[in-house]
Short mmCIF file of C-alpha atoms and ligand atoms in Angstrom, two decimals:
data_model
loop_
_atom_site.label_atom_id
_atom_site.label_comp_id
_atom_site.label_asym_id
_atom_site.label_seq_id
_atom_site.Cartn_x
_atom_site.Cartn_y
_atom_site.Cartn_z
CA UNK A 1 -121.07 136.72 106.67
CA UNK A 2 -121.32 138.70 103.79
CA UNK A 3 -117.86 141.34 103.83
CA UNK A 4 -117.61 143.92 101.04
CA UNK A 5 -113.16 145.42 100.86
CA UNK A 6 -113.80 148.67 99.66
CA UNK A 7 -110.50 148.93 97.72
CA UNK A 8 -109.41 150.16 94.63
CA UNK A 9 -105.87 148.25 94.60
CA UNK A 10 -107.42 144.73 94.54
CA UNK A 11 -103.49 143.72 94.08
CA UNK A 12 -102.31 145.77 96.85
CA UNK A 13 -101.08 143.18 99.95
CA UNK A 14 -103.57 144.39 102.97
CA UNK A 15 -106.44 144.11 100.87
CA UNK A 16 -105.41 140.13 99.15
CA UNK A 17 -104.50 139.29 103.10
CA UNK A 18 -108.06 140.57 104.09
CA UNK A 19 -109.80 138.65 101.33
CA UNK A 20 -107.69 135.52 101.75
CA UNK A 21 -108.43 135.53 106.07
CA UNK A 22 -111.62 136.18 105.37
CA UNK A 23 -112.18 133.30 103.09
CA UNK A 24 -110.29 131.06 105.05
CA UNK A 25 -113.02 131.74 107.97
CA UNK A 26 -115.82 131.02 106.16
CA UNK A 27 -116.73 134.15 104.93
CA UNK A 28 -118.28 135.18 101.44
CA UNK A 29 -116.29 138.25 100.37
CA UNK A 30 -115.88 140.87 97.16
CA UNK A 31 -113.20 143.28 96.68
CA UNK A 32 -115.25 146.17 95.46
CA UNK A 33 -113.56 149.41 93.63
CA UNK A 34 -115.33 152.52 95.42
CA UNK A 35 -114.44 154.44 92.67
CA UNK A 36 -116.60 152.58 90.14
CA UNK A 37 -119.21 152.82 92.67
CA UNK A 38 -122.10 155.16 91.85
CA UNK A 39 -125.70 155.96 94.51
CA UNK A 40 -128.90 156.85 94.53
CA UNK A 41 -129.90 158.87 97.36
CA UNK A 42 -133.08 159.65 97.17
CA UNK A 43 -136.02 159.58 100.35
CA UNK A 44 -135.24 155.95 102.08
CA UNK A 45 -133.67 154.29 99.33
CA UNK A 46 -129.72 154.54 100.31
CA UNK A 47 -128.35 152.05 97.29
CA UNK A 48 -124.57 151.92 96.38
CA UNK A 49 -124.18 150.40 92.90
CA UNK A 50 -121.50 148.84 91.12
CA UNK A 51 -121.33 147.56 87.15
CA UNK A 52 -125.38 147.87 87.01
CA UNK A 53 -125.39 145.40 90.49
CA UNK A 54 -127.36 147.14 93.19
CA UNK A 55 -125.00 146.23 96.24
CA UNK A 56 -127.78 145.05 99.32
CA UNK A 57 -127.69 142.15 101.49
CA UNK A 58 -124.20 142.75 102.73
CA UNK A 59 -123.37 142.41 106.91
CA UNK A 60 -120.31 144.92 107.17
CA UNK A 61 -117.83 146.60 104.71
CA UNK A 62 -114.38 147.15 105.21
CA UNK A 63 -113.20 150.58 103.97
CA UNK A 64 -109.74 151.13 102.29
CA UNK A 65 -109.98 154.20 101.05
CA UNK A 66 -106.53 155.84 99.54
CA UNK A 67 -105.92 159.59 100.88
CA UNK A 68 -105.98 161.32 97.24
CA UNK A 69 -110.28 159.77 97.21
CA UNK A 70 -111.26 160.52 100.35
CA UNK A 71 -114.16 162.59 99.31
CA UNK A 72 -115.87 159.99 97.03
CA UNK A 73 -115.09 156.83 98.90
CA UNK A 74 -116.29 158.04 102.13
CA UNK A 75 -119.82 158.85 100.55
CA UNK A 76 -119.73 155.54 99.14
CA UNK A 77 -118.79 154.50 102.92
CA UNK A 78 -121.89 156.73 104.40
CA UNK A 79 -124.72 155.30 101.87
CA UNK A 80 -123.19 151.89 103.19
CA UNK A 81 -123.72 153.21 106.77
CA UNK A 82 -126.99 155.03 105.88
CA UNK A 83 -128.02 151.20 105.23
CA UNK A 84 -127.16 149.64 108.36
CA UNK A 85 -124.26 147.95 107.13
CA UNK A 86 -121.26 147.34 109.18
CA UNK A 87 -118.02 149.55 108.99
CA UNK A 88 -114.84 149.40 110.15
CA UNK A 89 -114.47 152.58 110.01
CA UNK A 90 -117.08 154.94 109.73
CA UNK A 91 -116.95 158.15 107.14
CA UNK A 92 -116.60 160.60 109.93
CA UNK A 93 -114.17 158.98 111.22
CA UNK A 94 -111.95 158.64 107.84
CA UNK A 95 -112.99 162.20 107.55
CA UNK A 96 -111.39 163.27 110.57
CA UNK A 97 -108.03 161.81 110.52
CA UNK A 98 -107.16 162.98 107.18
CA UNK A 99 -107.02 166.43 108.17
CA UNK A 100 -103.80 167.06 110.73
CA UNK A 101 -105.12 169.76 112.20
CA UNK A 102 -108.44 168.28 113.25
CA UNK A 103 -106.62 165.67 114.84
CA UNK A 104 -104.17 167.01 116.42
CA UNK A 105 -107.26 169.47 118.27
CA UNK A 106 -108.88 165.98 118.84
CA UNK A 107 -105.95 164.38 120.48
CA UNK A 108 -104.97 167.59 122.77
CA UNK A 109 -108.19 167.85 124.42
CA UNK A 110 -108.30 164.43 125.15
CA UNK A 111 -104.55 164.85 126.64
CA UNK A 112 -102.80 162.65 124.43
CA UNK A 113 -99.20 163.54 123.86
CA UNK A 114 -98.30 165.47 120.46
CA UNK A 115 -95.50 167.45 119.48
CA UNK A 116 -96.17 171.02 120.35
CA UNK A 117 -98.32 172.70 117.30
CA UNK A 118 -98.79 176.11 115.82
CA UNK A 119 -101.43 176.82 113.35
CA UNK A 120 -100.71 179.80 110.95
CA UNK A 121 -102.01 181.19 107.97
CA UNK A 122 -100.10 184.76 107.35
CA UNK A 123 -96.25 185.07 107.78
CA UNK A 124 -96.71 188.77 109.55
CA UNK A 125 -96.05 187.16 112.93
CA UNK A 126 -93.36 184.76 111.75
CA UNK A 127 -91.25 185.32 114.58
CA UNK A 128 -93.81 184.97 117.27
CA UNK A 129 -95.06 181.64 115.65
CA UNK A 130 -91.27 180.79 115.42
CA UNK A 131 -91.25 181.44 119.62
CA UNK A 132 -94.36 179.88 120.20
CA UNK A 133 -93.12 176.61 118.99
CA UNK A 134 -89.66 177.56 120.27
CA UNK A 135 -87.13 177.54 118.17
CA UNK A 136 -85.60 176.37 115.08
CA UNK A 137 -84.56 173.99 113.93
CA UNK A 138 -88.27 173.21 113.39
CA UNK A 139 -90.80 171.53 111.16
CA UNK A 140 -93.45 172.93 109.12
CA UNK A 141 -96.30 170.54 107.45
CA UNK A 142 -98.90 170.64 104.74
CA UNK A 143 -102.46 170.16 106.63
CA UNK A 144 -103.52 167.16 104.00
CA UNK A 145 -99.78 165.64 103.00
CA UNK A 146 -99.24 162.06 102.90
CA UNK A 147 -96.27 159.44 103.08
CA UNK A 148 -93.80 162.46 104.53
CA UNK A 149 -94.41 164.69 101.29
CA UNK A 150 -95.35 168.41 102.56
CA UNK A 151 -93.21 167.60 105.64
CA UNK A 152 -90.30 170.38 105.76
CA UNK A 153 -87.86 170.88 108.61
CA UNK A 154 -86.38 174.65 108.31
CA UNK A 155 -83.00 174.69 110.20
CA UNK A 156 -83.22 178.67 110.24
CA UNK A 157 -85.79 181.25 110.92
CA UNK A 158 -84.53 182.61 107.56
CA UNK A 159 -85.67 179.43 106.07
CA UNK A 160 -88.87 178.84 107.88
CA UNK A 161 -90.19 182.18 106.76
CA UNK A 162 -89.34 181.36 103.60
CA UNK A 163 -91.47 178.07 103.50
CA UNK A 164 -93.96 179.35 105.26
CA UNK A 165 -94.43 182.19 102.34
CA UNK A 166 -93.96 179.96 99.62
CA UNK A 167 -96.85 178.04 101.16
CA UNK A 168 -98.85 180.79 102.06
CA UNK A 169 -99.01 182.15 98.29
CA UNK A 170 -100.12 178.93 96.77
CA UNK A 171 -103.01 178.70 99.33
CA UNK A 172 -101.74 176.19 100.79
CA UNK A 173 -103.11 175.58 104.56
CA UNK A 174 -100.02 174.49 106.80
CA UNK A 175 -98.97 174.52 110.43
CA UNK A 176 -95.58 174.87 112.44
CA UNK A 177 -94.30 172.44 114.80
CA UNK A 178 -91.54 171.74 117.28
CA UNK A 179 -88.71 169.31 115.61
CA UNK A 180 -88.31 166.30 117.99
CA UNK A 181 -84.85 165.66 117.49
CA UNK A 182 -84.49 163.08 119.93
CA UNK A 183 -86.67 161.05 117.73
CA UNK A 184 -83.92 161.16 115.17
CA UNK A 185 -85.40 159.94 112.02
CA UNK A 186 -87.85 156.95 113.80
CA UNK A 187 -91.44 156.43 113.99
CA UNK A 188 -93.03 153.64 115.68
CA UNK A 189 -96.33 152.76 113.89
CA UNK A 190 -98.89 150.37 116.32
CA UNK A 191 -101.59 148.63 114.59
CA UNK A 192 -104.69 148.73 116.78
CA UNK A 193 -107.48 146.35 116.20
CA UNK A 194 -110.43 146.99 118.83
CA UNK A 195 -108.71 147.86 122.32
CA UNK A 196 -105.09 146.35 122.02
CA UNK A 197 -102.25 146.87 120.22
CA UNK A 198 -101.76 143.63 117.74
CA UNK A 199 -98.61 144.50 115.89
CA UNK A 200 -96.08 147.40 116.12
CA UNK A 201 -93.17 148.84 114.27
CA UNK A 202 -90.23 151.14 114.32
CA UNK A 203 -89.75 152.81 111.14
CA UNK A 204 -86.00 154.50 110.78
CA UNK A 205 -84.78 156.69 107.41
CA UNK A 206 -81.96 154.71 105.38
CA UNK A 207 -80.44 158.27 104.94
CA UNK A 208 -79.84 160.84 107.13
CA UNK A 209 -83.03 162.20 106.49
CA UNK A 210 -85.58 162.84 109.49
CA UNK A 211 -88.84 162.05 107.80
CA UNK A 212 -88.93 158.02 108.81
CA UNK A 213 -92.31 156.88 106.66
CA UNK A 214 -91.23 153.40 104.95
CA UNK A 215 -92.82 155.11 101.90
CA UNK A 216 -89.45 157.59 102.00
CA UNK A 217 -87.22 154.69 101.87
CA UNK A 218 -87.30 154.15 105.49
CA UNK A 219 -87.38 150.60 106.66
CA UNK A 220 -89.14 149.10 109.50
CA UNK A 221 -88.05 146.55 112.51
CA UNK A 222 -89.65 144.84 115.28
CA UNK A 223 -90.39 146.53 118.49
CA UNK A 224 -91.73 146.19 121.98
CA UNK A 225 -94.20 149.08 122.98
CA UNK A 226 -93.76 150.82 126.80
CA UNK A 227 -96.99 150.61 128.57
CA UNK A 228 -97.29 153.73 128.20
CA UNK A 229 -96.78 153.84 124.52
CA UNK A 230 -99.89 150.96 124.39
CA UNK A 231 -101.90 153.12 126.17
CA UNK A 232 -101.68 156.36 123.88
CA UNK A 233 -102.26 154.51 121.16
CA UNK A 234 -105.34 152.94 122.42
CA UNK A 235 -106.13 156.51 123.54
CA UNK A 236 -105.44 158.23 120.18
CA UNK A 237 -107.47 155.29 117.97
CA UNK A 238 -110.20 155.57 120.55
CA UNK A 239 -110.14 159.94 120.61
CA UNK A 240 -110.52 159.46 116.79
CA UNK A 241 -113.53 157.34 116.54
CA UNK A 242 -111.11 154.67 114.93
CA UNK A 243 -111.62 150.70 116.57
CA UNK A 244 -108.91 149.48 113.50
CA UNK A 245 -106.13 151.82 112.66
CA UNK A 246 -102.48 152.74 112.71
CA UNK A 247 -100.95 155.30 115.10
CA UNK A 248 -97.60 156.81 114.25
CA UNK A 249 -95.58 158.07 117.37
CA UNK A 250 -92.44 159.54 118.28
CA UNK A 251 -90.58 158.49 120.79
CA UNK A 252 -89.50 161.84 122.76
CA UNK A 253 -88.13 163.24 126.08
CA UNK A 254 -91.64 163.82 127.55
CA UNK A 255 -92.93 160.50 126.17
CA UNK A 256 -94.91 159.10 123.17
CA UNK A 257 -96.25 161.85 120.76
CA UNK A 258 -98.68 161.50 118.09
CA UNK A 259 -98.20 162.07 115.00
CA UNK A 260 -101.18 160.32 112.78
CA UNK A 261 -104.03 158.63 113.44
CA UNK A 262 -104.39 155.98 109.91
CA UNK A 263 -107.87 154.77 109.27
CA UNK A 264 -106.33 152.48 105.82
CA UNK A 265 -103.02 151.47 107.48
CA UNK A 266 -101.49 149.09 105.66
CA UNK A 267 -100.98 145.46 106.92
CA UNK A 268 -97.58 144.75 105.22
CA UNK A 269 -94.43 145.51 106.92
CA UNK A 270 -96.53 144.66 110.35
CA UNK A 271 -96.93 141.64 109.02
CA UNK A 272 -94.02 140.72 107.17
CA UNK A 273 -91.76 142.16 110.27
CA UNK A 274 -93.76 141.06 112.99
CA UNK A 275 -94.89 137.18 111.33
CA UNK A 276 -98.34 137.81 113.13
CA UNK A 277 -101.52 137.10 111.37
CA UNK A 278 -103.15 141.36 111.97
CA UNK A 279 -105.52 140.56 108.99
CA UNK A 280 -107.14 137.42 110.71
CA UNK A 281 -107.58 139.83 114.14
CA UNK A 282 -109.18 142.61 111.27
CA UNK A 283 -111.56 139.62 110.43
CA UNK A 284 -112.39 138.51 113.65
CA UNK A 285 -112.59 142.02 115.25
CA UNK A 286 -115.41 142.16 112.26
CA UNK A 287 -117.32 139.07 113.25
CA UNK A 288 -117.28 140.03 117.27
CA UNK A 289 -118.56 143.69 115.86
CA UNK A 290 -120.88 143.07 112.64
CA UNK A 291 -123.68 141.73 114.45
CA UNK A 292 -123.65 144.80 117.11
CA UNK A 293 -124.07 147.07 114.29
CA UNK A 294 -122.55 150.49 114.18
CA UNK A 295 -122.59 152.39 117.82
CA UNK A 296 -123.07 156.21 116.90
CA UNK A 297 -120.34 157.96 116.50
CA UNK A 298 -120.11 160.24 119.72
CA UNK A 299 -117.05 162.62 119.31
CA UNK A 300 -118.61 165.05 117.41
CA UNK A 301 -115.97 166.76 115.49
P1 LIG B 401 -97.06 162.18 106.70
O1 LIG B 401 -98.45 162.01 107.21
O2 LIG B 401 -96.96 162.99 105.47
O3 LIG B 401 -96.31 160.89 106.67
P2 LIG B 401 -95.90 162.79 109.29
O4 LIG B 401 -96.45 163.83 110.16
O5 LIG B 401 -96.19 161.37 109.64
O6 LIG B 401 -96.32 163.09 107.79
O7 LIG B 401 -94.33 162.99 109.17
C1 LIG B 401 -93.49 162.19 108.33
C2 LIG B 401 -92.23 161.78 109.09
O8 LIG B 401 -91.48 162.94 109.43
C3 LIG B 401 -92.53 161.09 110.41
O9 LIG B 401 -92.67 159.71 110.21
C4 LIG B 401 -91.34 161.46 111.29
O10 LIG B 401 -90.28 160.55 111.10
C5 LIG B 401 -90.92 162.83 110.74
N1 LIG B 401 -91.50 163.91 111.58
C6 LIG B 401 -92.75 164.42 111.47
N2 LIG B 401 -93.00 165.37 112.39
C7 LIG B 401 -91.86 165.49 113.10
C8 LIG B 401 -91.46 166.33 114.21
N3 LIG B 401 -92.30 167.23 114.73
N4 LIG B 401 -90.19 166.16 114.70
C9 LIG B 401 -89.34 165.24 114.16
N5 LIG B 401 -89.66 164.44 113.12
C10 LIG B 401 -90.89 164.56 112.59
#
Protein backbone atom coordinates (compact mmCIF):
# COMPACT_ATOMS: atom_id res chain seq x y z
CA UNK A 1 0.00 0.00 0.00
CA UNK A 2 0.65 3.41 -0.47
CA UNK A 3 0.33 5.27 3.44
CA UNK A 4 0.74 9.05 3.61
CA UNK A 5 1.66 10.22 8.08
CA UNK A 6 0.22 13.43 8.05
CA UNK A 7 2.67 14.87 10.62
CA UNK A 8 4.45 17.85 11.11
CA UNK A 9 7.02 16.41 13.83
CA UNK A 10 8.63 13.89 11.43
CA UNK A 11 11.10 13.38 14.64
CA UNK A 12 8.41 13.00 17.05
CA UNK A 13 8.37 8.98 18.34
CA UNK A 14 4.59 7.87 17.20
CA UNK A 15 5.08 9.13 13.91
CA UNK A 16 9.12 7.35 13.29
CA UNK A 17 7.30 4.03 14.98
CA UNK A 18 4.45 4.37 12.33
CA UNK A 19 6.83 4.85 9.44
CA UNK A 20 9.31 2.23 10.64
CA UNK A 21 6.07 -0.67 11.15
CA UNK A 22 4.90 0.33 8.20
CA UNK A 23 8.02 -0.24 6.26
CA UNK A 24 8.80 -3.24 7.93
CA UNK A 25 5.33 -4.67 6.41
CA UNK A 26 5.92 -3.93 3.13
CA UNK A 27 4.47 -0.79 2.81
CA UNK A 28 5.60 2.37 0.71
CA UNK A 29 5.21 5.31 3.09
CA UNK A 30 5.95 9.41 3.30
CA UNK A 31 5.83 11.46 6.29
CA UNK A 32 4.07 14.45 4.86
CA UNK A 33 3.97 18.05 6.80
CA UNK A 34 0.14 19.15 6.52
CA UNK A 35 1.17 22.41 7.11
CA UNK A 36 3.21 22.80 3.91
CA UNK A 37 0.32 21.30 2.27
CA UNK A 38 -1.70 23.62 0.03
CA UNK A 39 -5.41 22.47 -2.34
CA UNK A 40 -7.21 23.16 -5.03
CA UNK A 41 -10.79 22.75 -4.62
CA UNK A 42 -12.38 23.50 -7.38
CA UNK A 43 -15.65 21.35 -9.23
CA UNK A 44 -14.28 17.50 -9.03
CA UNK A 45 -10.77 18.11 -8.80
CA UNK A 46 -10.05 17.57 -4.83
CA UNK A 47 -5.92 17.76 -5.08
CA UNK A 48 -3.75 18.21 -1.88
CA UNK A 49 -0.28 19.45 -2.91
CA UNK A 50 2.95 19.46 -1.36
CA UNK A 51 6.51 21.20 -2.66
CA UNK A 52 4.84 21.58 -6.34
CA UNK A 53 3.99 17.41 -6.06
CA UNK A 54 0.30 16.90 -6.65
CA UNK A 55 -0.29 14.13 -3.89
CA UNK A 56 -2.75 11.22 -5.92
CA UNK A 57 -2.40 7.61 -6.03
CA UNK A 58 -2.26 7.16 -2.32
CA UNK A 59 -4.58 4.07 -0.49
CA UNK A 60 -5.12 5.69 3.10
CA UNK A 61 -3.51 8.55 5.16
CA UNK A 62 -2.86 8.56 8.62
CA UNK A 63 -3.67 11.90 10.31
CA UNK A 64 -1.52 13.39 13.19
CA UNK A 65 -2.66 16.49 13.47
CA UNK A 66 -1.30 18.66 16.68
CA UNK A 67 -4.31 20.51 18.64
CA UNK A 68 -2.91 24.24 18.05
CA UNK A 69 -3.61 23.20 13.66
CA UNK A 70 -6.59 21.64 13.83
CA UNK A 71 -8.29 23.91 11.44
CA UNK A 72 -5.79 23.57 8.52
CA UNK A 73 -4.81 19.96 8.89
CA UNK A 74 -8.23 18.69 9.01
CA UNK A 75 -9.03 20.41 5.55
CA UNK A 76 -5.98 18.93 4.33
CA UNK A 77 -7.55 15.60 5.95
CA UNK A 78 -11.15 16.28 4.12
CA UNK A 79 -9.64 16.99 0.42
CA UNK A 80 -7.83 13.56 1.26
CA UNK A 81 -11.30 12.12 2.12
CA UNK A 82 -13.09 14.11 -0.64
CA UNK A 83 -10.69 11.75 -2.82
CA UNK A 84 -11.52 8.47 -1.59
CA UNK A 85 -8.50 8.01 0.28
CA UNK A 86 -8.36 6.13 3.44
CA UNK A 87 -8.33 7.83 6.98
CA UNK A 88 -7.80 6.88 10.19
CA UNK A 89 -9.52 9.31 11.36
CA UNK A 90 -11.81 11.28 9.53
CA UNK A 91 -11.97 15.39 9.82
CA UNK A 92 -15.25 15.30 11.58
CA UNK A 93 -14.19 13.19 13.73
CA UNK A 94 -10.81 15.19 14.75
CA UNK A 95 -13.22 18.03 14.69
CA UNK A 96 -15.31 16.75 17.29
CA UNK A 97 -13.08 15.65 19.97
CA UNK A 98 -11.18 18.75 20.17
CA UNK A 99 -13.94 20.63 21.52
CA UNK A 100 -14.82 19.30 25.37
CA UNK A 101 -18.01 20.32 25.30
CA UNK A 102 -19.09 18.57 22.12
CA UNK A 103 -17.86 15.55 23.52
CA UNK A 104 -18.81 15.42 26.58
CA UNK A 105 -22.80 16.03 24.92
CA UNK A 106 -21.66 13.10 22.64
CA UNK A 107 -20.65 10.77 25.34
CA UNK A 108 -23.82 11.56 27.76
CA UNK A 109 -26.36 10.69 25.32
CA UNK A 110 -24.79 7.68 24.49
CA UNK A 111 -24.60 6.92 28.46
CA UNK A 112 -21.04 6.77 28.86
CA UNK A 113 -19.81 7.75 32.27
CA UNK A 114 -18.33 11.46 32.69
CA UNK A 115 -17.80 13.54 35.54
CA UNK A 116 -20.86 15.58 36.14
CA UNK A 117 -20.65 18.92 33.78
CA UNK A 118 -21.94 22.44 33.88
CA UNK A 119 -21.72 24.68 30.95
CA UNK A 120 -21.65 28.48 31.77
CA UNK A 121 -20.98 31.54 30.14
CA UNK A 122 -22.02 34.56 32.70
CA UNK A 123 -21.01 34.43 36.45
CA UNK A 124 -24.68 35.96 37.54
CA UNK A 125 -25.74 32.48 38.63
CA UNK A 126 -22.40 31.47 40.12
CA UNK A 127 -23.86 29.93 43.00
CA UNK A 128 -26.47 27.90 41.29
CA UNK A 129 -23.79 26.56 38.78
CA UNK A 130 -21.63 26.03 41.97
CA UNK A 131 -24.89 23.67 43.33
CA UNK A 132 -25.54 22.17 40.20
CA UNK A 133 -22.21 20.57 40.11
CA UNK A 134 -22.32 20.34 43.91
CA UNK A 135 -19.89 21.70 45.66
CA UNK A 136 -16.46 22.91 45.89
CA UNK A 137 -13.80 21.92 45.87
CA UNK A 138 -14.39 21.77 42.09
CA UNK A 139 -12.81 22.09 38.68
CA UNK A 140 -13.32 24.54 36.06
CA UNK A 141 -11.81 23.96 32.32
CA UNK A 142 -11.03 25.91 29.21
CA UNK A 143 -13.42 24.34 26.32
CA UNK A 144 -10.18 23.93 23.79
CA UNK A 145 -7.10 23.42 26.54
CA UNK A 146 -4.61 20.85 26.03
CA UNK A 147 -1.96 18.75 28.09
CA UNK A 148 -3.85 19.95 31.59
CA UNK A 149 -3.26 23.79 30.76
CA UNK A 150 -6.78 25.69 31.26
CA UNK A 151 -7.56 22.97 33.86
CA UNK A 152 -8.22 24.89 37.34
CA UNK A 153 -9.53 23.29 40.51
CA UNK A 154 -11.08 26.24 42.82
CA UNK A 155 -11.08 24.94 46.47
CA UNK A 156 -13.65 27.84 47.37
CA UNK A 157 -16.71 29.33 45.90
CA UNK A 158 -14.77 32.58 46.51
CA UNK A 159 -12.23 31.26 44.18
CA UNK A 160 -14.34 29.66 41.57
CA UNK A 161 -16.16 32.90 40.95
CA UNK A 162 -13.17 34.41 40.64
CA UNK A 163 -11.90 32.10 37.75
CA UNK A 164 -14.86 31.89 36.29
CA UNK A 165 -14.81 35.96 35.84
CA UNK A 166 -11.39 36.15 34.90
CA UNK A 167 -12.37 33.75 32.13
CA UNK A 168 -15.47 35.20 31.30
CA UNK A 169 -13.80 38.75 30.48
CA UNK A 170 -11.20 37.42 28.16
CA UNK A 171 -13.93 35.57 26.14
CA UNK A 172 -12.88 32.71 27.02
CA UNK A 173 -15.61 29.74 26.63
CA UNK A 174 -15.26 27.37 29.80
CA UNK A 175 -17.34 24.92 31.78
CA UNK A 176 -17.61 23.76 35.56
CA UNK A 177 -17.22 20.35 36.72
CA UNK A 178 -17.41 18.11 39.75
CA UNK A 179 -13.67 17.41 41.23
CA UNK A 180 -13.27 13.58 41.43
CA UNK A 181 -11.19 13.39 44.30
CA UNK A 182 -11.11 9.83 44.60
CA UNK A 183 -9.20 9.86 41.43
CA UNK A 184 -6.46 11.63 43.29
CA UNK A 185 -4.12 12.89 40.71
CA UNK A 186 -4.44 9.52 38.12
CA UNK A 187 -5.65 9.08 34.73
CA UNK A 188 -5.70 5.90 32.97
CA UNK A 189 -5.22 6.51 29.19
CA UNK A 190 -6.39 3.16 26.84
CA UNK A 191 -5.19 3.09 23.40
CA UNK A 192 -7.95 1.73 21.18
CA UNK A 193 -7.17 0.42 17.80
CA UNK A 194 -10.50 -0.84 15.99
CA UNK A 195 -12.76 -2.59 18.77
CA UNK A 196 -10.21 -3.56 21.61
CA UNK A 197 -8.20 -2.01 23.87
CA UNK A 198 -4.31 -2.72 22.75
CA UNK A 199 -2.36 -0.88 25.37
CA UNK A 200 -3.33 1.06 28.56
CA UNK A 201 -1.82 3.32 31.12
CA UNK A 202 -2.13 4.93 34.48
CA UNK A 203 -0.81 8.30 34.50
CA UNK A 204 -0.15 9.74 38.32
CA UNK A 205 1.27 13.60 39.12
CA UNK A 206 4.98 13.47 40.61
CA UNK A 207 3.66 16.37 42.86
CA UNK A 208 0.81 16.77 44.73
CA UNK A 209 -0.83 18.25 41.99
CA UNK A 210 -4.27 16.74 40.64
CA UNK A 211 -3.90 17.35 36.96
CA UNK A 212 -2.13 13.71 36.05
CA UNK A 213 -1.27 14.37 32.02
CA UNK A 214 2.47 12.95 31.59
CA UNK A 215 2.87 16.31 29.76
CA UNK A 216 2.59 18.01 33.56
CA UNK A 217 5.33 15.92 34.78
CA UNK A 218 3.17 13.08 35.57
CA UNK A 219 4.54 9.67 34.84
CA UNK A 220 2.84 6.67 33.59
CA UNK A 221 2.79 2.74 34.73
CA UNK A 222 1.33 -0.37 33.55
CA UNK A 223 -2.19 -1.28 34.22
CA UNK A 224 -4.88 -3.87 33.85
CA UNK A 225 -8.32 -2.38 32.66
CA UNK A 226 -11.83 -3.68 34.59
CA UNK A 227 -14.16 -4.99 32.05
CA UNK A 228 -15.96 -2.44 32.53
CA UNK A 229 -13.32 0.12 32.01
CA UNK A 230 -12.65 -1.86 28.32
CA UNK A 231 -15.99 -1.43 27.55
CA UNK A 232 -16.34 2.50 28.02
CA UNK A 233 -13.57 2.99 26.22
CA UNK A 234 -14.66 1.03 23.30
CA UNK A 235 -17.94 2.91 23.86
CA UNK A 236 -16.44 6.44 24.04
CA UNK A 237 -13.91 5.80 20.75
CA UNK A 238 -16.90 4.31 19.03
CA UNK A 239 -19.63 7.48 20.31
CA UNK A 240 -16.86 9.72 18.76
CA UNK A 241 -16.56 8.38 15.34
CA UNK A 242 -12.86 7.46 16.39
CA UNK A 243 -11.73 3.44 15.28
CA UNK A 244 -7.82 4.57 16.60
CA UNK A 245 -7.62 6.82 19.57
CA UNK A 246 -6.79 7.40 23.19
CA UNK A 247 -9.41 7.64 25.96
CA UNK A 248 -8.46 9.28 29.23
CA UNK A 249 -10.59 8.06 32.30
CA UNK A 250 -10.89 8.47 35.85
CA UNK A 251 -11.24 5.97 37.97
CA UNK A 252 -14.22 7.08 40.43
CA UNK A 253 -16.82 5.85 42.99
CA UNK A 254 -19.56 5.34 40.33
CA UNK A 255 -17.06 3.85 37.84
CA UNK A 256 -14.92 4.88 34.80
CA UNK A 257 -15.51 8.56 33.66
CA UNK A 258 -14.41 10.15 30.59
CA UNK A 259 -12.46 12.65 30.33
CA UNK A 260 -11.03 12.91 26.50
CA UNK A 261 -11.54 11.27 23.59
CA UNK A 262 -7.63 11.71 21.56
CA UNK A 263 -7.80 11.31 17.84
CA UNK A 264 -3.43 11.94 17.68
CA UNK A 265 -2.65 10.01 20.91
CA UNK A 266 0.66 9.47 21.15
CA UNK A 267 2.25 5.94 20.98
CA UNK A 268 5.17 6.50 23.44
CA UNK A 269 4.76 5.87 27.02
CA UNK A 270 2.13 2.95 25.81
CA UNK A 271 4.75 1.64 24.23
CA UNK A 272 7.72 2.16 26.15
CA UNK A 273 5.59 1.08 29.49
CA UNK A 274 3.64 -1.53 28.09
CA UNK A 275 6.73 -3.24 25.53
CA UNK A 276 3.77 -3.94 23.02
CA UNK A 277 4.17 -3.22 19.41
CA UNK A 278 0.49 -0.46 19.25
CA UNK A 279 2.09 1.00 16.03
CA UNK A 280 2.24 -2.44 14.14
CA UNK A 281 -1.76 -2.99 15.35
CA UNK A 282 -2.15 1.03 13.84
CA UNK A 283 -0.66 -0.56 10.59
CA UNK A 284 -2.49 -3.55 10.41
CA UNK A 285 -5.83 -2.04 11.64
CA UNK A 286 -4.98 0.13 8.25
CA UNK A 287 -4.49 -2.78 5.92
CA UNK A 288 -7.80 -4.80 7.34
CA UNK A 289 -9.60 -1.13 6.77
CA UNK A 290 -7.93 0.64 3.57
CA UNK A 291 -9.42 -1.53 1.12
CA UNK A 292 -13.13 -1.07 2.73
CA UNK A 293 -12.77 2.52 2.20
CA UNK A 294 -14.22 5.08 4.50
CA UNK A 295 -17.90 4.02 5.99
CA UNK A 296 -19.82 7.46 6.34
CA UNK A 297 -19.57 8.97 9.23
CA UNK A 298 -23.09 8.46 10.95
CA UNK A 299 -23.08 10.44 14.31
CA UNK A 300 -23.90 13.55 13.03
CA UNK A 301 -22.62 16.07 15.39
P1 LIG B 1 -6.42 18.33 29.12
O1 LIG B 1 -7.21 17.88 27.93
O2 LIG B 1 -6.05 19.75 29.10
O3 LIG B 1 -5.31 17.39 29.44
P2 LIG B 1 -8.12 17.01 31.07
O4 LIG B 1 -9.57 17.19 31.10
O5 LIG B 1 -7.59 15.72 30.51
O6 LIG B 1 -7.45 18.25 30.35
O7 LIG B 1 -7.55 17.20 32.54
C1 LIG B 1 -6.15 17.18 32.86
C2 LIG B 1 -5.93 16.34 34.11
O8 LIG B 1 -6.59 16.95 35.22
C3 LIG B 1 -6.51 14.94 34.02
O9 LIG B 1 -5.58 14.06 33.46
C4 LIG B 1 -6.88 14.60 35.46
O10 LIG B 1 -5.77 14.04 36.13
C5 LIG B 1 -7.20 15.97 36.07
N1 LIG B 1 -8.66 16.21 36.06
C6 LIG B 1 -9.39 16.67 35.02
N2 LIG B 1 -10.69 16.76 35.31
C7 LIG B 1 -10.81 16.35 36.59
C8 LIG B 1 -11.93 16.21 37.49
N3 LIG B 1 -13.17 16.53 37.11
N4 LIG B 1 -11.67 15.73 38.74
C9 LIG B 1 -10.40 15.41 39.13
N5 LIG B 1 -9.32 15.53 38.33
C10 LIG B 1 -9.51 15.99 37.08
Amino acid sequence: MKIIILSNGSGNYTTKRLKEEARARGHEVRVISYNKCYMTVEKSMPIVYYKGEPLTGYDAIIPRIAQSYTRYGSSVVRQFEMQNVYTTASSIAINRSRDKLRTYQLLAKADVGIPKTVLARETANFEDVISLVGKTPLIIKVARGTHGNGVVLAETPKAAKAVMQAFFVEGVNFFVQEFIKEASGTDIRALVVGSKVVASVKRQSLDDDFRSNTHQGGVGTIIKLTPDEEKTAIKAARTMGLSICGVDMMRSDRGPLVLEVNSSASLKTPELITGRNVAAKVIEYVELNAKRRNKKDKIGA
